[in-house]
Short mmCIF file of C-alpha atoms in Angstrom, two decimals:
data_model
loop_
_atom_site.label_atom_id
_atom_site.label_comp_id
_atom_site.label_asym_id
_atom_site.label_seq_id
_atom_site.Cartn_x
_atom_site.Cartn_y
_atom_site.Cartn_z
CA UNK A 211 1.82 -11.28 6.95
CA UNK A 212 4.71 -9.27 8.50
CA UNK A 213 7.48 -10.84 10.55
CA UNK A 214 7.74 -9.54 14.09
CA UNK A 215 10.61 -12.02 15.81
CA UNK A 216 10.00 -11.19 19.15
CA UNK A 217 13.05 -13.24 21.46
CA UNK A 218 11.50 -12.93 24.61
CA UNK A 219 8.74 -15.15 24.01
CA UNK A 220 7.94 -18.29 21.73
CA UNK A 221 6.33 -17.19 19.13
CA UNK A 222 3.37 -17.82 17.29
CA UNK A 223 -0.16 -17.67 18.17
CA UNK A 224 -2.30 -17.31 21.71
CA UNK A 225 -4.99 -20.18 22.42
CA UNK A 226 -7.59 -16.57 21.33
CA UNK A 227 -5.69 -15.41 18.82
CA UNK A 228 -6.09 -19.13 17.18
CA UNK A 229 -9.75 -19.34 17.91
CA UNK A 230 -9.74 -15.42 16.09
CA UNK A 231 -8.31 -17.14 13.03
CA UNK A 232 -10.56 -19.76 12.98
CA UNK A 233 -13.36 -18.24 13.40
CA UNK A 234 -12.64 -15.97 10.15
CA UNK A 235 -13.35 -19.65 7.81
CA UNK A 236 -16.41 -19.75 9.23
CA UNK A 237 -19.16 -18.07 6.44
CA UNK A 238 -22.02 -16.21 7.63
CA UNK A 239 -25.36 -18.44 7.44
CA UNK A 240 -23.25 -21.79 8.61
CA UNK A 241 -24.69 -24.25 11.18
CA UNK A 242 -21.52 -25.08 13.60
CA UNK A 243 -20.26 -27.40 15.80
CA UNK A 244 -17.49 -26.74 18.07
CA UNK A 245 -15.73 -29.05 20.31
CA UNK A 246 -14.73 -28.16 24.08
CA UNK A 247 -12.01 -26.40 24.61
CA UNK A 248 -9.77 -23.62 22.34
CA UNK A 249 -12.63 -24.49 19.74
CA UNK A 250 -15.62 -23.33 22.14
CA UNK A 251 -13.80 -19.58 22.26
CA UNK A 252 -14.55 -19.36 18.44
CA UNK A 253 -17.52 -18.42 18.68
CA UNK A 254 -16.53 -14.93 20.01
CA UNK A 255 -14.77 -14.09 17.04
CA UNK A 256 -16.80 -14.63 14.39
CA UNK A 257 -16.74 -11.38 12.67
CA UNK A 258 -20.12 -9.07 13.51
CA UNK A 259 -22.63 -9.29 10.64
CA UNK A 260 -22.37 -12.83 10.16
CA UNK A 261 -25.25 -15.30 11.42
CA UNK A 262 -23.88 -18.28 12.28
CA UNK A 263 -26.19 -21.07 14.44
CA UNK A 264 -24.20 -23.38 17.09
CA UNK A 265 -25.39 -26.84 17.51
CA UNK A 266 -24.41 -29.05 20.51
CA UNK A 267 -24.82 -32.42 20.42
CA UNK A 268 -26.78 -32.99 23.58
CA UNK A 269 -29.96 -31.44 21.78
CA UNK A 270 -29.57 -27.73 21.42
CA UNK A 271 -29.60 -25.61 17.43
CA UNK A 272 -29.03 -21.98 18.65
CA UNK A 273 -26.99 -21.97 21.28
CA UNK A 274 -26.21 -18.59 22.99
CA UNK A 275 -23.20 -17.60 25.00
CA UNK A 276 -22.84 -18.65 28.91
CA UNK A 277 -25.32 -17.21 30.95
CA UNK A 278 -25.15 -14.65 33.84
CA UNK A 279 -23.88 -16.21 36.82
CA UNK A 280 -26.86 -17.10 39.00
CA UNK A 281 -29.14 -17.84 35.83
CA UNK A 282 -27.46 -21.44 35.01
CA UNK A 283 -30.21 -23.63 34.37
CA UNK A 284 -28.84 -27.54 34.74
CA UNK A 285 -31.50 -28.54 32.26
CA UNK A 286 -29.77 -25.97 30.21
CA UNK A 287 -26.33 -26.81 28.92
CA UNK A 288 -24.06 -28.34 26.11
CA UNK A 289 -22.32 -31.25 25.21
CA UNK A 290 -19.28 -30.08 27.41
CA UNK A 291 -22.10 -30.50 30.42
CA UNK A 292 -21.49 -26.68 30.86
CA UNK A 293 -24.61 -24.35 31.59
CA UNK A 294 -25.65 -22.25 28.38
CA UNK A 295 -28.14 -20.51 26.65
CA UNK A 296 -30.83 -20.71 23.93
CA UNK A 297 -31.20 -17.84 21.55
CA UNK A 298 -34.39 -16.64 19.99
CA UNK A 299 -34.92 -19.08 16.93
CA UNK A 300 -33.29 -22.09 19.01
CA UNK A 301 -34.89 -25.24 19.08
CA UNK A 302 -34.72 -28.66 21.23
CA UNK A 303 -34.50 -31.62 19.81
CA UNK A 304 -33.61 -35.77 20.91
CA UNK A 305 -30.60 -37.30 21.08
CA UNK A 306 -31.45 -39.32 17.68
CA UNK A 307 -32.01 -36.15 15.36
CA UNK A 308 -29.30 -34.45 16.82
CA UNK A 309 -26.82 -36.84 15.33
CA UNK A 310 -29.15 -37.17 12.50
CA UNK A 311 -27.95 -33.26 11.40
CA UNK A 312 -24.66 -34.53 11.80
CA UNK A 313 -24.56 -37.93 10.56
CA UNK A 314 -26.65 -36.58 7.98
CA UNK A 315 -24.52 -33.98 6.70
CA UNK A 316 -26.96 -30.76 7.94
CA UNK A 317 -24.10 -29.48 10.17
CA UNK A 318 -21.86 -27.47 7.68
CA UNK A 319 -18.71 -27.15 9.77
CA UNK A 320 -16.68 -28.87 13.03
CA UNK A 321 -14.30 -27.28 15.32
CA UNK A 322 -12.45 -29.90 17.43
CA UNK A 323 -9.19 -29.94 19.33
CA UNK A 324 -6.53 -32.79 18.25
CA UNK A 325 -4.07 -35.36 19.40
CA UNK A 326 -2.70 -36.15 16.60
CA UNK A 327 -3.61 -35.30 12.68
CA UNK A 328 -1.73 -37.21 9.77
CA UNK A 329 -1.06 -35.80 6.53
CA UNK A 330 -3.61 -37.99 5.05
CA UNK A 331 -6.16 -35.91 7.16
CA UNK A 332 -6.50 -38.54 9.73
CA UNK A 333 -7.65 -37.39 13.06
CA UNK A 334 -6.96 -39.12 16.60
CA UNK A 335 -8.29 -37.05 19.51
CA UNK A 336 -10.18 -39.62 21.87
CA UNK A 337 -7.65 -41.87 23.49
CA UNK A 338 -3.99 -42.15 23.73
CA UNK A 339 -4.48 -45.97 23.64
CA UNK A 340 -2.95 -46.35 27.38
CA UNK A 341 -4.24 -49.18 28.78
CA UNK A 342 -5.36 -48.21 32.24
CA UNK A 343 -7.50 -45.31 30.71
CA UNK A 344 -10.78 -45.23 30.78
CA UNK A 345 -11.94 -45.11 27.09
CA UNK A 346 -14.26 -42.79 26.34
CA UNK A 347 -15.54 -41.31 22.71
CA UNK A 348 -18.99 -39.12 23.05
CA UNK A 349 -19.89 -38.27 19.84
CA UNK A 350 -16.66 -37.32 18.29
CA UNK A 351 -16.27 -39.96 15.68
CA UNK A 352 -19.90 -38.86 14.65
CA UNK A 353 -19.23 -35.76 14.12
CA UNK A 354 -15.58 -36.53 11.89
CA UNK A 355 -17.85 -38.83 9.57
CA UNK A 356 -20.62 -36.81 9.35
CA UNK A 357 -19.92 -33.28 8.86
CA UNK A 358 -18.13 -31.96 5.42
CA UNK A 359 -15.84 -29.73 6.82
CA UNK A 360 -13.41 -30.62 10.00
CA UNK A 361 -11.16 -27.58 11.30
CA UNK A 362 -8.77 -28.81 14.04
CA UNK A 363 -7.40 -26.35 16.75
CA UNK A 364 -4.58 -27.39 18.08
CA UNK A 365 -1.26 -26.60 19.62
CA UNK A 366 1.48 -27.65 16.96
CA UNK A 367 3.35 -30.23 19.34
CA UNK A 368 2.64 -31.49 22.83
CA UNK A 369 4.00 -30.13 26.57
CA UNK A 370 6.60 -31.98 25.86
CA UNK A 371 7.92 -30.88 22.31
CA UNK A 372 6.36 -33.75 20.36
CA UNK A 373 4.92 -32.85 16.80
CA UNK A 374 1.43 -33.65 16.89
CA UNK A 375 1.33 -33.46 12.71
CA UNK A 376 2.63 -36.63 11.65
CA UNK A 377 2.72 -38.86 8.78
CA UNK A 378 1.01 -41.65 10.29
CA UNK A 379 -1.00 -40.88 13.74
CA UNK A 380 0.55 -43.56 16.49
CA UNK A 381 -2.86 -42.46 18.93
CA UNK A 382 -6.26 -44.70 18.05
CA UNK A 383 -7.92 -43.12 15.02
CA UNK A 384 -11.30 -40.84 15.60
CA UNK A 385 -11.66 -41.15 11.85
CA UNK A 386 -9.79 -41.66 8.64
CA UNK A 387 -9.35 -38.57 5.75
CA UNK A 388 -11.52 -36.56 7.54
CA UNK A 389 -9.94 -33.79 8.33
CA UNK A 390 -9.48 -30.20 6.20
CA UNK A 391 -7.45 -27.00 7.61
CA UNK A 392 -5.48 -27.24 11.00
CA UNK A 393 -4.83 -24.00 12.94
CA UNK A 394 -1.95 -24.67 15.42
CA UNK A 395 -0.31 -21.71 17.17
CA UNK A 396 2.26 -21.57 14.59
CA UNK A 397 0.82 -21.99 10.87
CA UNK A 398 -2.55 -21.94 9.38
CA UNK A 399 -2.31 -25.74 7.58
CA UNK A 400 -4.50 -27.34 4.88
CA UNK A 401 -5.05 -30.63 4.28
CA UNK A 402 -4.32 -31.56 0.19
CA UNK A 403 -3.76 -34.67 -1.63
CA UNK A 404 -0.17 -34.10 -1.04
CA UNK A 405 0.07 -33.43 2.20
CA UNK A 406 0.31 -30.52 4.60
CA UNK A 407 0.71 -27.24 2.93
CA UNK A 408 1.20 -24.32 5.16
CA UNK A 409 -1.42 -21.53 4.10
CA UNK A 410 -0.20 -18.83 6.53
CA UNK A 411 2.83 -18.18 8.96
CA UNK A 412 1.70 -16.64 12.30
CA UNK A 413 3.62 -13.68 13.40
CA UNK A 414 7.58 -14.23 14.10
CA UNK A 415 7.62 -17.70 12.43
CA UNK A 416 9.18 -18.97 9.15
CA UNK A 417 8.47 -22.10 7.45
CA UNK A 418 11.33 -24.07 8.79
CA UNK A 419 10.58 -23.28 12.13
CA UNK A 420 7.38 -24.36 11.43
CA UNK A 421 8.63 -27.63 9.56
CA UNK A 422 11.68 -28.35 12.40
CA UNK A 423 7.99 -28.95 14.35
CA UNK A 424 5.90 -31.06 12.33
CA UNK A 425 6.49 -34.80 11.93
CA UNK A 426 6.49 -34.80 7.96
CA UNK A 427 6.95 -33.07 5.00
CA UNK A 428 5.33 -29.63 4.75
CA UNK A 429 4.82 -27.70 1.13
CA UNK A 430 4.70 -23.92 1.20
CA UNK A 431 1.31 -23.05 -0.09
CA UNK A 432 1.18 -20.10 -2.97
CA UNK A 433 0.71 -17.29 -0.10
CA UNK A 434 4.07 -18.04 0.88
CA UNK A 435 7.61 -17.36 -0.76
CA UNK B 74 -59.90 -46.79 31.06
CA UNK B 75 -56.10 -45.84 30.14
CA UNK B 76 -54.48 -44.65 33.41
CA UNK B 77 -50.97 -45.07 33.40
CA UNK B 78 -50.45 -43.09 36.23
CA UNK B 79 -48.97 -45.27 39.07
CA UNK B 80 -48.65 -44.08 42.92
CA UNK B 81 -44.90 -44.55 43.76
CA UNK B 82 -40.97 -44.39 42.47
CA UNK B 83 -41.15 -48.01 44.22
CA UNK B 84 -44.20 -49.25 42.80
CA UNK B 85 -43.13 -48.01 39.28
CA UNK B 86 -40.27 -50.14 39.30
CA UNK B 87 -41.12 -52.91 41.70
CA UNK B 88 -40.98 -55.68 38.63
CA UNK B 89 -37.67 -54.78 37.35
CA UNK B 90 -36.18 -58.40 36.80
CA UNK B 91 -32.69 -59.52 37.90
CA UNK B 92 -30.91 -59.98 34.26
CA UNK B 93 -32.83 -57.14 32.87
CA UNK B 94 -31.58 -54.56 30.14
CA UNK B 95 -32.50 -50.95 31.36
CA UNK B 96 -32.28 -47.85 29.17
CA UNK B 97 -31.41 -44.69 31.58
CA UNK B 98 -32.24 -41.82 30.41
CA UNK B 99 -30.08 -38.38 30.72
CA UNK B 100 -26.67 -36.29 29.54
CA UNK B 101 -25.04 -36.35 32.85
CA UNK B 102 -27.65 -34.74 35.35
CA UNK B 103 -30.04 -33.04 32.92
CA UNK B 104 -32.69 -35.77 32.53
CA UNK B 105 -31.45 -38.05 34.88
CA UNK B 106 -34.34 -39.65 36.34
CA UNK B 107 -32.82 -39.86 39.76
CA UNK B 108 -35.57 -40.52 41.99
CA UNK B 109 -36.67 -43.57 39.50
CA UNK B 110 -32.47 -44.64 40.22
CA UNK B 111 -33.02 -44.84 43.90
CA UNK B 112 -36.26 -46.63 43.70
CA UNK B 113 -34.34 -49.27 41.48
CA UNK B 114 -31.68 -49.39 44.14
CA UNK B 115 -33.81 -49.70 46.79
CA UNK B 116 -35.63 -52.76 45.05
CA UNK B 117 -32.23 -54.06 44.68
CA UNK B 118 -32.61 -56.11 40.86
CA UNK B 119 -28.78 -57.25 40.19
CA UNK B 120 -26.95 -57.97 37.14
CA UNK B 121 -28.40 -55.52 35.53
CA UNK B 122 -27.23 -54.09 31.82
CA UNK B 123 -27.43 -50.25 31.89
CA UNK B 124 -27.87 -48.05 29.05
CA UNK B 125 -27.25 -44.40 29.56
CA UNK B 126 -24.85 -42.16 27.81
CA UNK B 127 -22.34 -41.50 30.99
CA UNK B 128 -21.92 -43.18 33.98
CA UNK B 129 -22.77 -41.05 36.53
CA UNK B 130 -21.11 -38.60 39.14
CA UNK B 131 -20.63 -38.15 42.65
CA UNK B 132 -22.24 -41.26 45.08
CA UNK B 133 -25.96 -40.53 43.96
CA UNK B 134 -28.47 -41.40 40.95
CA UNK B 135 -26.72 -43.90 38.17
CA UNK B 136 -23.40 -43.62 40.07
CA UNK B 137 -24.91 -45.14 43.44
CA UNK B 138 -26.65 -47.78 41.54
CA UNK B 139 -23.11 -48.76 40.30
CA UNK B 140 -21.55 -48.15 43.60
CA UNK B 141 -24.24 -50.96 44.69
CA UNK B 142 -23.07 -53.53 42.75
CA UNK B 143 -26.84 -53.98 41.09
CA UNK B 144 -24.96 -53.07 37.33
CA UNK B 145 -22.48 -55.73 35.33
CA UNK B 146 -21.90 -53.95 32.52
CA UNK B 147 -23.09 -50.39 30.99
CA UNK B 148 -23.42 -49.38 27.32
CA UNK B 149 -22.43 -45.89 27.10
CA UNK B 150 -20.69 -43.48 24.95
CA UNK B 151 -18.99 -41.00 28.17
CA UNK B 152 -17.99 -43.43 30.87
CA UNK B 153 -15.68 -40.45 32.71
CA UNK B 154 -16.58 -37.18 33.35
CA UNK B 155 -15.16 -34.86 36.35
CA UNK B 156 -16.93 -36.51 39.15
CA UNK B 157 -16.90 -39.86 38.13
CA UNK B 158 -15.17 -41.73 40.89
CA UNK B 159 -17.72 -45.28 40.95
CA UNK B 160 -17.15 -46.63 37.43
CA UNK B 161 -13.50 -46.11 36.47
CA UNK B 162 -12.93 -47.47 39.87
CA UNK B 163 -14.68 -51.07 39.15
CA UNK B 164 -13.96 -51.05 35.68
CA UNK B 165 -10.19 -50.69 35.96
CA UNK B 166 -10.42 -53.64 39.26
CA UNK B 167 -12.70 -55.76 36.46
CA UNK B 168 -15.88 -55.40 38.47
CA UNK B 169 -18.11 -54.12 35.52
CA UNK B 170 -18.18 -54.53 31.86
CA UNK B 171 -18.39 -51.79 29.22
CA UNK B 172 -19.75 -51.70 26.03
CA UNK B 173 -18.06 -48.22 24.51
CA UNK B 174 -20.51 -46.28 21.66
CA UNK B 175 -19.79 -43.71 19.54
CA UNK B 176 -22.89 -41.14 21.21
CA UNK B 177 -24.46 -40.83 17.88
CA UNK B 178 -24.39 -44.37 17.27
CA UNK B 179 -25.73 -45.49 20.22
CA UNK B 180 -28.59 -43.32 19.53
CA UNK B 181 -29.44 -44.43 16.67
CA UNK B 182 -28.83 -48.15 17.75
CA UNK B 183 -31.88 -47.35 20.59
CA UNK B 184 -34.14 -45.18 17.78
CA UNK B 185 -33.44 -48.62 15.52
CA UNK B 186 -34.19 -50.79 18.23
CA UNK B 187 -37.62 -49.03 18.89
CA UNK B 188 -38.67 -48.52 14.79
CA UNK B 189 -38.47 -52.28 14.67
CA UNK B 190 -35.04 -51.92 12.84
CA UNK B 191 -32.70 -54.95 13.50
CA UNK B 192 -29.07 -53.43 12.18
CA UNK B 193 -28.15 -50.40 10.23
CA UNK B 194 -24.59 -49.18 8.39
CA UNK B 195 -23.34 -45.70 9.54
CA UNK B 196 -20.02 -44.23 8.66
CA UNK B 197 -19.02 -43.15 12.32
CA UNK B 198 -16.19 -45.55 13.42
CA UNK B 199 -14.92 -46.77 10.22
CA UNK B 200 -11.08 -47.14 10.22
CA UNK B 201 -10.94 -46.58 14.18
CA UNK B 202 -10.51 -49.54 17.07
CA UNK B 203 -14.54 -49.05 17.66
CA UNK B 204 -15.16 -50.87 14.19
CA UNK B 205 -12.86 -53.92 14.58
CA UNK B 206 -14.77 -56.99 14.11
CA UNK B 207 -17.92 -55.72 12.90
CA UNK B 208 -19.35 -56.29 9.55
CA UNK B 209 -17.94 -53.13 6.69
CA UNK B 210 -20.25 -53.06 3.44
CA UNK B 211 -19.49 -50.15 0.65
CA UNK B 212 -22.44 -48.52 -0.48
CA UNK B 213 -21.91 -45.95 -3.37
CA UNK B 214 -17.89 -46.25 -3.24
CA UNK B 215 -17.69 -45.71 0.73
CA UNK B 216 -17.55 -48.05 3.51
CA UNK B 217 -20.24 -48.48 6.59
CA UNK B 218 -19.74 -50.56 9.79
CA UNK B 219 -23.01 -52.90 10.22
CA UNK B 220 -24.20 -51.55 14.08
CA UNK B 221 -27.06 -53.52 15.67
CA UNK B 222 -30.31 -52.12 16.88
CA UNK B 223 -30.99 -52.18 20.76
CA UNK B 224 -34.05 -53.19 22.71
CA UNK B 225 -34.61 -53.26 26.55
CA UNK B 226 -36.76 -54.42 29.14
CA UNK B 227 -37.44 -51.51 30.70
CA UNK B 228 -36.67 -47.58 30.46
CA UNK B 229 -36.22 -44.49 32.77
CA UNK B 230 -36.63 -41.72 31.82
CA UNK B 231 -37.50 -38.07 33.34
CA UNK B 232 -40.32 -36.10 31.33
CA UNK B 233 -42.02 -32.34 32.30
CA UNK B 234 -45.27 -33.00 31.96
CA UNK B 235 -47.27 -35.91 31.24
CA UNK B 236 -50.85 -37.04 30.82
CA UNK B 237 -53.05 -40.43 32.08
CA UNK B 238 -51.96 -41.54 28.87
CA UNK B 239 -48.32 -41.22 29.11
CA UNK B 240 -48.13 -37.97 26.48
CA UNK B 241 -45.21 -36.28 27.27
CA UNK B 242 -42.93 -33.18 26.90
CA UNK B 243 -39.56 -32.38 28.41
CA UNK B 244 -37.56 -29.19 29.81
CA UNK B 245 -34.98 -27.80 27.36
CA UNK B 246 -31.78 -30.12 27.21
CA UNK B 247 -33.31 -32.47 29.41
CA UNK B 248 -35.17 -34.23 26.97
CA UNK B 249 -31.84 -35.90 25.23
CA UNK B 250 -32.42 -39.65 25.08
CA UNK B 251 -35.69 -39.79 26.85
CA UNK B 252 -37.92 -40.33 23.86
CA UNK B 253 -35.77 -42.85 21.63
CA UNK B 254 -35.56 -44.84 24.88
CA UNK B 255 -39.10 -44.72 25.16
CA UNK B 256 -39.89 -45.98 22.18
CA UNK B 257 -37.10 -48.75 22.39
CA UNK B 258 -38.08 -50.58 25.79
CA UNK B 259 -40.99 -53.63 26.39
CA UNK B 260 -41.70 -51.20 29.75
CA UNK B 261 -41.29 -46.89 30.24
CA UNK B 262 -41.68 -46.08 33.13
CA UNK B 263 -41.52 -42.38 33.84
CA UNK B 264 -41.08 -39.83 36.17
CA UNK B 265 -42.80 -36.31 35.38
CA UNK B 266 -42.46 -33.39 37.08
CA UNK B 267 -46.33 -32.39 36.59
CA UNK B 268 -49.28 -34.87 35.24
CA UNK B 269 -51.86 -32.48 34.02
CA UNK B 270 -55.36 -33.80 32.68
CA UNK B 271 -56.05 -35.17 29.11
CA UNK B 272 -56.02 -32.07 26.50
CA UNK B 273 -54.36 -29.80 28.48
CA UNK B 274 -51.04 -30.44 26.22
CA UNK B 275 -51.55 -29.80 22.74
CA UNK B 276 -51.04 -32.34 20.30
CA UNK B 277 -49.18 -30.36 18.38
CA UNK B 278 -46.72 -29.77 21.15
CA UNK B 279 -46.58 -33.58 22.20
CA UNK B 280 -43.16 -35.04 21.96
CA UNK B 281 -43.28 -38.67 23.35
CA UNK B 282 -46.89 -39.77 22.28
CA UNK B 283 -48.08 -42.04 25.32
CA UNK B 284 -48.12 -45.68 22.89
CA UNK B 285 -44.74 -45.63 24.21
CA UNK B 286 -45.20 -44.99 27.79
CA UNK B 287 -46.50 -47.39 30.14
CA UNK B 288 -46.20 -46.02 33.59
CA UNK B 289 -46.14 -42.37 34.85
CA UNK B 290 -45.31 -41.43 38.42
CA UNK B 291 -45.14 -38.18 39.66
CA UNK B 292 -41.95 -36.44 41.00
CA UNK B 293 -43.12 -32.83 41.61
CA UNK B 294 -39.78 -31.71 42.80
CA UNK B 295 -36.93 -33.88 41.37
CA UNK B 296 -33.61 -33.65 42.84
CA UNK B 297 -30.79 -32.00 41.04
CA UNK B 298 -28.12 -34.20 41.03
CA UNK B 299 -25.27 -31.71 40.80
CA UNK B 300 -26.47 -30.41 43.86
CA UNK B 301 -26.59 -33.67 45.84
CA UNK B 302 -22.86 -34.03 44.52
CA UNK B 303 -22.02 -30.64 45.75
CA UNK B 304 -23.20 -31.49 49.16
CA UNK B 305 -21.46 -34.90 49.18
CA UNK B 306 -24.36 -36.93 50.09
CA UNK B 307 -24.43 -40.42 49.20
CA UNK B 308 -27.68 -43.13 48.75
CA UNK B 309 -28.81 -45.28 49.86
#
């Protein structure tokens, strides 16, 4: 990938241009999951010629794109509580078999935003632990034991600077080991017995900037120098 | 004769018990049986234990029977969402007590709970906070947290159509919880939206077969909560 340094603005990768990325793992024929947020916007990207089917949680395999405004139907929407639609070949389905086809291992692939991820591939992205919030969890622990494959979307560090890859997440855990390849506006980053290893550099950004960011040890996987 | 068909909201849940565990069916509004909700607060039960996945927005449905003081603690997986002003409220002053579920565990706890299954071990919640204290078992090199199945005295739950029987089918998304908690309450009551005669839904087409139904009122018209929100109104 070439090396663009642009010094007028940070650089690395737009909240779309990491959902584009993402949404090039995902194989044609895969059931999906994708969390709210940066993860939702994946499904415009997948690359035409590929069927993929989108499960939500709340009860819905085929999921379509938002509908036109004035066609919302409030009997009609996803686990986000936003207004959707059903494509032909969807089906409806109870609370209790929709976890079963993730519980169960039927869902192939998750998309979900992050907190925190460790380099053992533990996820925290349901509480900060504060004790005046309200805790709240929906089915995201579900879906991090249940489905095989866990991409995280994420911005690399927080608003205010803080790595959000760490060796040992500080946050309550959403579930241990669990998850595989992280796409954070600056790196494409997989998940190995050794750690993070960086798979791909976005545009204008060199390992150590990447590693001066991250909260432990990075390798340079063998599409880098 | 069956007839499970029953004249009134109020008469439908008119022996709801102070004490009593109720399942509440719905994913925020869709499903929400909100006109069974305002019968139960105008009955008044207290001390109730509320199952439902959220806890309600805006000062209507599962959020006014909060509001009322008639709930002391809710089992739920969601307790905030963007108009959620009753619950966080009481909860942070101590007022209620909450019960926090991983979504897909509390619906298999109620599917459990209504197969006659005491406990299970699922893999959700291993290794987080939500597993402390629970029973962990390996089973073919991995670990499970021991969950328990849950029963009720009563559900609510909001159906499309229904028969005399208590056959049912739901619209779309709406249909979410409704027929676990069906099957996991001593009492379902529910509120359909049309109540057709015997036959006229197919059996193949059937989703909540009436064994688990008990009472059936009609609501021709339900309210849509996210409208009642949007118009700030408040109930009682």
């Amino acid at each position: 990938m070439t090396m663009t340094a642009k010094k007028e603005k940070a650089p690395g990768w737009s909240r779309e241009e990491m959902a584009a990325r993402a949404a090039l793992d995902i194989p044609g024929g895969s059931y999906v999951n994708l969390g709210i947020g940066i993860p939702e916007m994946v499904a415009r990207y997948v690359p035409e010629g590929r069927e993929v089917i989108y499960h939500t949680e709340n009860g819905l395999l085929g999921m379509g794109p938002p509908p036109a405004p004035g066609c919302e139907d409030p009997e009609l929407i996803n686990a986000g509580k936003k207004a959707v639609t059903a494509i032909p070949g969807a089906s409806f389905f109870h609370h209790a078999d929709s976890f079963a086809m993730i519980r169960g291992e039927h869902i192939d692939i998750c998309v979900l935003g992050a907190m925190q991820v460790s380099e053992k591939g533990d996820l925290a992205n349901w509480s900060t632990g504060a004790p005046d919030a309200i805790p709240a969890v929906g089915g995201a622990m579900d879906l991090v034991a249940g489905v095989p494959t866990i991409y995280v979307i994420t911005q690399h560090c927080t608003a205010e600077g803080e790595p959000k890859l760490v060796e040992s997440c500080t946050y309550p855990l959403t579930g241990q080991g669990v998850v595989s390849r992280i796409y954070s506006d600056l790196a494409v980053i997989d998940l190995t017995p050794e750690g993070f290893e960086v798979a791909e550099l976005a545009p204008g950004v060199d390992f150590d900037y990447v590693q001066q960011r991250t909260g432990c040890k990075l390798r340079k996987g063998n599409g880098l120098d | 004769m069956i007839d499970k068909r029953i004249g009134s909201p109020a008469a439908a849940v008119a022996d709801i018990f102070d004490g009593a565990t109720v399942l509440i069916g719905g994913f925020g509004e869709a499903g929400s049986p909100i006109e069974l909700i305002h019968a139960l607060i105008d009955q008044g039960a207290g001390n109730l234990t509320v199952v439902n996945n959220n806890t309600g927005s805006g000062h209507v449905g599962l959020a006014a029977l909060i509001e009322n003081g008639q709930v002391a603690k809710m089992i739920c997986s969601y307790p905030r969402t963007t108009n959620s002003k009753v619950f966080p409220e009481l909860y942070r002053s101590g007022k209620i007590e909450l019960e926090l579920v991983p979504q897909g565990t509390l619906a298999e706890r109620i599917r459990a709970g209504g197969a006659g299954i005491p406990a299970f071990y699922t893999a959700t919640s291993v290794g987080t906070p939500l597993a402390e204290g629970k029973e962990i078992r390996a089973f073919g090199g991995r670990e499970y947290v021991m969950e328990y199945g849950l029963r009720a005295d009563f559900a609510l739950i909001k159906a499309q159509c229904a028969d005399r029987h208590g056959n049912l089918t739901y619209n779309k998304t709406a249909r979410n919880f409704a027929p676990i908690m069906a099957m996991a309450a001593k009492t379902t009551i529910v509120q359909a939206s049309s109540i057709v005669e015997l036959g006229e839904i197919d059996p193949e087409v059937v989703v909540t077969p009436g064994i688990f139904v008990n009472r059936v009122v009609l609501v021709a018209n339900p309210a849509q909560e996210s409208r009642l929100v949007a118009e700030g109104r408040t109930y009682p």
